[in-house]
Coordinates of C-alpha atoms and ligand atoms in Angstrom, one line a residue:
X923 CA 9.2 -17.9 12.0
X924 CA 8.6 -16.7 15.5
X925 CA 5.8 -18.0 17.9
X926 CA 5.4 -14.6 19.5
X927 CA 2.3 -12.7 18.6
X928 CA 2.9 -10.0 16.1
X929 CA 1.0 -6.7 15.4
X930 CA -1.8 -7.1 12.9
X931 CA -1.0 -5.2 9.7
X932 CA -2.6 -4.8 6.3
X933 CA -0.9 -3.8 3.1
X934 CA -1.9 -3.3 -0.6
X935 CA 0.3 -4.9 -3.2
X936 CA 0.2 -3.8 -6.8
X937 CA 2.7 -3.6 -9.7
X938 CA 3.0 -3.0 -13.4
X939 CA 0.8 0.1 -13.4
X940 CA 2.8 1.4 -16.4
X941 CA 1.6 5.0 -15.9
X942 CA 2.4 7.0 -19.0
X943 CA 2.3 4.1 -21.4
X944 CA 0.0 6.1 -23.7
X945 CA 1.8 9.5 -23.3
X946 CA 2.0 10.4 -27.0
X947 CA 0.1 12.4 -29.5
X948 CA -2.7 14.5 -28.0
X949 CA -3.5 12.0 -25.4
X950 CA -6.2 9.3 -25.6
X951 CA -9.0 7.5 -23.8
X952 CA -6.5 4.8 -23.0
X953 CA -4.3 7.3 -21.2
X954 CA -7.2 8.7 -19.2
X955 CA -8.2 5.1 -18.3
X956 CA -4.8 4.2 -17.0
X957 CA -4.8 7.3 -14.8
X958 CA -8.3 6.6 -13.6
X959 CA -7.3 3.0 -12.8
X960 CA -4.5 4.1 -10.5
X961 CA -6.9 6.5 -8.8
X962 CA -9.0 3.4 -8.1
X963 CA -6.0 1.5 -6.7
X964 CA -5.6 4.3 -4.2
X965 CA -9.4 4.3 -3.5
X966 CA -9.2 0.6 -2.6
X967 CA -6.2 1.3 -0.3
X968 CA -8.1 4.0 1.5
X969 CA -11.4 2.0 1.7
X970 CA -9.5 -1.1 3.1
X971 CA -7.6 1.0 5.6
X972 CA -4.2 -0.4 4.7
X973 CA -1.2 0.3 6.9
X974 CA 1.0 0.7 3.8
X975 CA 1.2 0.1 0.1
X976 CA 3.9 -1.7 -1.9
X977 CA 4.3 -1.2 -5.7
X978 CA 6.5 -4.0 -7.0
X979 CA 8.0 -2.3 -10.1
X980 CA 7.0 -0.8 -13.4
X981 CA 4.9 1.9 -11.8
X982 CA 5.9 4.2 -14.7
X983 CA 6.1 2.8 -18.2
X984 CA 9.3 4.7 -19.2
X985 CA 11.5 7.7 -18.2
X986 CA 9.9 10.0 -20.9
X987 CA 6.4 10.1 -19.6
X988 CA 4.7 13.5 -19.5
X989 CA 5.3 15.8 -16.5
X990 CA 1.5 15.7 -16.0
X991 CA 1.7 11.9 -15.4
X992 CA 4.4 12.4 -12.8
X993 CA 2.4 15.0 -11.0
X994 CA -0.8 12.9 -11.3
X995 CA 1.0 9.9 -9.7
X996 CA 2.4 12.0 -6.9
X997 CA -1.0 13.6 -6.2
X998 CA -2.7 10.2 -6.0
X999 CA -0.1 8.6 -3.8
X1000 CA -0.3 11.6 -1.4
X1001 CA -4.1 11.0 -1.0
X1002 CA -3.2 7.9 1.1
X1003 CA -2.5 8.6 4.7
X1004 CA 0.0 5.8 4.9
X1005 CA 3.5 5.0 3.5
X1006 CA 3.8 3.9 -0.1
X1007 CA 6.9 2.1 -1.1
X1008 CA 8.1 1.5 -4.7
X1009 CA 10.6 -1.2 -5.6
X1010 CA 11.4 -0.1 -9.2
X1011 CA 11.3 -2.6 -12.1
X1012 CA 12.8 -2.7 -15.5
X1013 CA 10.5 0.0 -16.9
X1014 CA 11.0 2.5 -14.1
X1015 CA 14.6 1.6 -13.1
X1016 CA 16.8 3.7 -10.8
X1017 CA 20.3 5.0 -11.6
X1018 CA 21.2 7.2 -14.7
X1019 CA 18.1 8.5 -16.5
X1020 CA 15.7 7.3 -13.9
X1021 CA 12.1 8.5 -14.1
X1022 CA 12.3 9.2 -10.4
X1023 CA 14.8 12.0 -11.0
X1024 CA 12.3 14.0 -13.1
X1025 CA 10.4 15.7 -10.2
X1026 CA 10.9 16.0 -6.5
X1027 CA 8.7 13.2 -5.3
X1028 CA 9.6 13.9 -1.7
X1029 CA 8.0 17.3 -2.0
X1030 CA 4.9 16.2 -4.0
X1031 CA 4.3 12.9 -2.2
X1032 CA 5.9 13.0 1.3
X1033 CA 4.6 9.5 2.1
X1034 CA 6.4 7.9 -0.8
X1035 CA 9.6 6.0 -0.5
X1036 CA 11.4 4.9 -3.7
X1037 CA 14.0 2.2 -3.2
X1038 CA 16.9 3.6 -5.1
X1039 CA 19.9 1.5 -4.0
X1040 CA 21.0 -0.9 -6.7
X1041 CA 22.7 -3.3 -4.3
X1042 CA 19.4 -3.7 -2.5
X1043 CA 17.8 -1.8 0.3
X1044 CA 15.7 -2.3 3.4
X1045 CA 13.0 0.3 4.1
X1046 CA 12.0 0.3 7.8
X1047 CA 8.4 1.4 8.6
X1048 CA 9.2 1.7 12.2
X1049 CA 5.8 2.8 13.5
X1050 CA 4.4 -0.4 11.9
X1051 CA 7.2 -2.8 13.0
X1052 CA 7.6 -3.7 9.3
X1053 CA 10.8 -4.0 7.2
X1054 CA 10.7 -4.3 3.4
X1055 CA 13.7 -5.5 1.4
X1056 CA 14.2 -5.2 -2.4
X1057 CA 16.8 -4.9 -5.0
X1058 CA 15.8 -2.3 -7.7
X1059 CA 16.5 -2.7 -11.3
X1060 CA 19.1 -0.3 -12.7
X1061 CA 18.8 -1.0 -16.4
X1062 CA 18.0 -3.8 -18.7
X1063 CA 20.5 -6.4 -17.6
X1064 CA 19.1 -9.8 -18.6
X1065 CA 21.1 -11.8 -15.9
X1066 CA 19.8 -9.6 -13.1
X1067 CA 18.4 -11.7 -10.3
X1068 CA 16.2 -9.8 -7.9
X1069 CA 16.5 -12.3 -5.1
X1070 CA 20.1 -13.4 -5.4
X1071 CA 21.7 -13.4 -1.9
X1072 CA 19.1 -11.5 0.2
X1073 CA 20.2 -10.2 3.6
X1074 CA 19.0 -12.1 6.6
X1075 CA 15.7 -11.1 8.3
X1076 CA 15.9 -7.9 10.3
X1077 CA 14.6 -7.1 13.7
X1078 CA 11.1 -5.8 12.9
X1079 CA 8.2 -8.2 13.5
X1080 CA 7.2 -8.4 9.9
X1081 CA 9.7 -9.0 7.1
X1082 CA 8.5 -8.3 3.5
X1083 CA 10.4 -8.9 0.3
X1084 CA 9.7 -7.3 -3.1
X1085 CA 11.1 -8.2 -6.4
X1086 CA 10.4 -7.6 -10.1
X1087 CA 11.1 -10.5 -12.5
X1088 CA 10.1 -13.9 -13.9
X1089 CA 9.3 -16.6 -11.5
X1090 CA 10.8 -19.8 -12.9
X1091 CA 8.9 -23.0 -12.5
X1092 CA 11.3 -25.8 -11.7
X1093 CA 10.3 -27.5 -15.0
X1094 CA 10.4 -24.3 -17.1
X1095 CA 12.8 -23.7 -20.0
X1096 CA 15.1 -20.9 -19.0
X1097 CA 14.3 -18.4 -21.7
X1098 CA 13.3 -15.3 -19.7
X1099 CA 15.3 -12.6 -18.1
X1100 CA 15.3 -11.4 -14.4
X1101 CA 15.0 -14.9 -12.9
X1102 CA 13.2 -15.6 -9.6
X1103 CA 13.3 -19.2 -8.5
X1104 CA 11.4 -20.9 -5.8
X1105 CA 14.6 -21.6 -3.8
X1106 CA 15.3 -17.8 -4.1
X1107 CA 12.0 -17.1 -2.4
X1108 CA 12.5 -19.7 0.3
X1109 CA 16.0 -18.3 1.1
X1110 CA 14.6 -14.8 1.6
X1111 CA 12.9 -16.2 4.8
X1112 CA 10.5 -13.3 4.4
X1113 CA 6.9 -13.5 5.6
X1114 CA 5.5 -12.2 2.3
X1115 CA 7.2 -11.5 -1.0
X1116 CA 5.5 -9.1 -3.4
X1117 CA 6.3 -9.8 -7.0
X1118 CA 6.0 -7.7 -10.1
X1119 CA 6.7 -8.0 -13.9
X1120 CA 3.8 -10.2 -14.8
X1121 CA 0.4 -8.8 -15.9
X1122 CA -1.6 -11.7 -14.4
X1123 CA -2.3 -12.2 -10.8
X1124 CA -1.0 -15.5 -9.4
X1125 CA 0.4 -17.0 -6.2
X1126 CA 3.7 -18.9 -6.7
X1127 CA 5.5 -21.6 -4.7
X1128 CA 7.9 -20.3 -2.1
X1129 CA 8.2 -23.1 0.5
X1130 CA 6.2 -23.6 3.7
X1131 CA 7.0 -20.4 5.5
X1132 CA 6.8 -17.7 2.8
X1133 CA 3.7 -16.5 0.9
X1134 CA 4.6 -15.0 -2.5
X1135 CA 2.4 -13.6 -5.2
X1136 CA 2.3 -11.5 -8.3
X1137 CA -0.4 -8.8 -8.0
X1138 CA -0.7 -8.5 -11.8
X1139 CA -1.4 -5.3 -13.5
X1140 CA -4.3 -3.3 -12.1
X1141 CA -5.8 -2.5 -15.4
X1142 CA -6.5 -6.2 -16.1
X1143 CA -4.5 -6.8 -19.2
X1144 CA -3.7 -10.3 -17.9
X1145 CA -3.0 -12.7 -20.6
X1146 CA -5.0 -15.9 -20.1
X1147 CA -5.8 -14.9 -16.5
X1148 CA -9.2 -15.3 -15.0
X1149 CA -8.5 -12.5 -12.7
X1150 CA -8.2 -9.0 -14.0
X1151 CA -8.5 -5.4 -12.8
X1152 CA -7.5 -6.3 -9.2
X1153 CA -5.0 -5.6 -6.5
X1154 CA -3.9 -7.7 -3.6
X1155 CA -4.8 -6.9 0.0
X1156 CA -2.4 -8.7 2.3
X1157 CA -3.4 -9.3 5.9
X1158 CA -0.5 -10.0 8.3
X1159 CA -2.2 -11.7 11.2
X1160 CA -1.1 -11.8 14.9
X1161 CA -0.4 -15.5 14.8
X1162 CA 2.0 -15.0 11.9
X1163 CA -0.4 -16.1 9.2
X1164 CA -0.3 -14.2 5.8
X1165 CA -3.7 -14.1 4.1
X1166 CA -4.4 -12.6 0.6
X1167 CA -7.5 -11.2 -0.9
X1168 CA -7.9 -10.0 -4.5
X1169 CA -9.9 -6.8 -4.5
X1170 CA -11.6 -5.6 -7.7
X1171 CA -11.1 -2.1 -9.0
X1172 CA -14.7 -2.3 -10.1
X1173 CA -17.7 -3.9 -8.5
X1174 CA -16.7 -7.6 -8.4
X1175 CA -16.6 -9.2 -5.0
X1176 CA -13.2 -9.9 -3.5
X1177 CA -11.6 -13.3 -4.1
X1178 CA -10.4 -15.1 -1.0
X1179 CA -6.9 -16.4 -0.6
X1180 CA -7.6 -19.9 -1.9
X1181 CA -9.5 -18.5 -4.9
X1182 CA -6.5 -16.7 -6.2
X1183 CA -4.8 -18.8 -9.0
X1184 CA -1.7 -20.7 -8.0
X1185 CA 0.9 -21.1 -10.7
X1186 CA 1.3 -24.8 -11.4
X1187 CA 3.5 -24.7 -14.4
X1188 CA 4.8 -22.3 -17.0
Ligands
MN4 MN1 8.6 -5.5 -15.9

């Protein structure tokens, strides 16, 4: 967008963690696994020395997760010496009966910012010269469109968008809720748009000037995806380039930008 050089920044993008999805009965291995997987997401963020992390919705599975899950999440987030921003999705919506009202996250994870304004909200990370805009889910409204009418770019060098919903391929049948279209993403005029709601990792079309991708679920439940158990590391380069890498939560080598699947059709 601008030809001036910008500060080099690095972020971690994940989504659809669904912490607490197995909070029933006496607990289970699946529950422990989900918790351990989020610990590994934070491990990657620390190892890769990210400047901030962005969770594009469905961080918690529902508003009735166990207290222990809330405290586990806050403790893990606070291990990272960098801001963590959550743009809530349909499973962890804001408003009445929000999971984020259950404990005082500001006390337990002072580096966490939850976007709680239903009309949409810009979080300014002033020390980083980064602004993040998103519109959070409030409840299950099928016609909710995360990127309808985004505000113009702000003053910070880097403009990031986040949204939780279904990217609609131009040739797709319109049978999903929470639509995100390519022209929505183009109209954001953001440098990077972090998407959530899908369990598979994929880049999506967003015009020439915007990079947009789903991180997929970190536990690798991706249906039909070749990439699982990964998070995105996003490098914002001084010349304005946005470069992705898919980092494994296990021992797999990272995938370079062009190796990350690109949605051709749906
Ligand atoms: Mn979702």
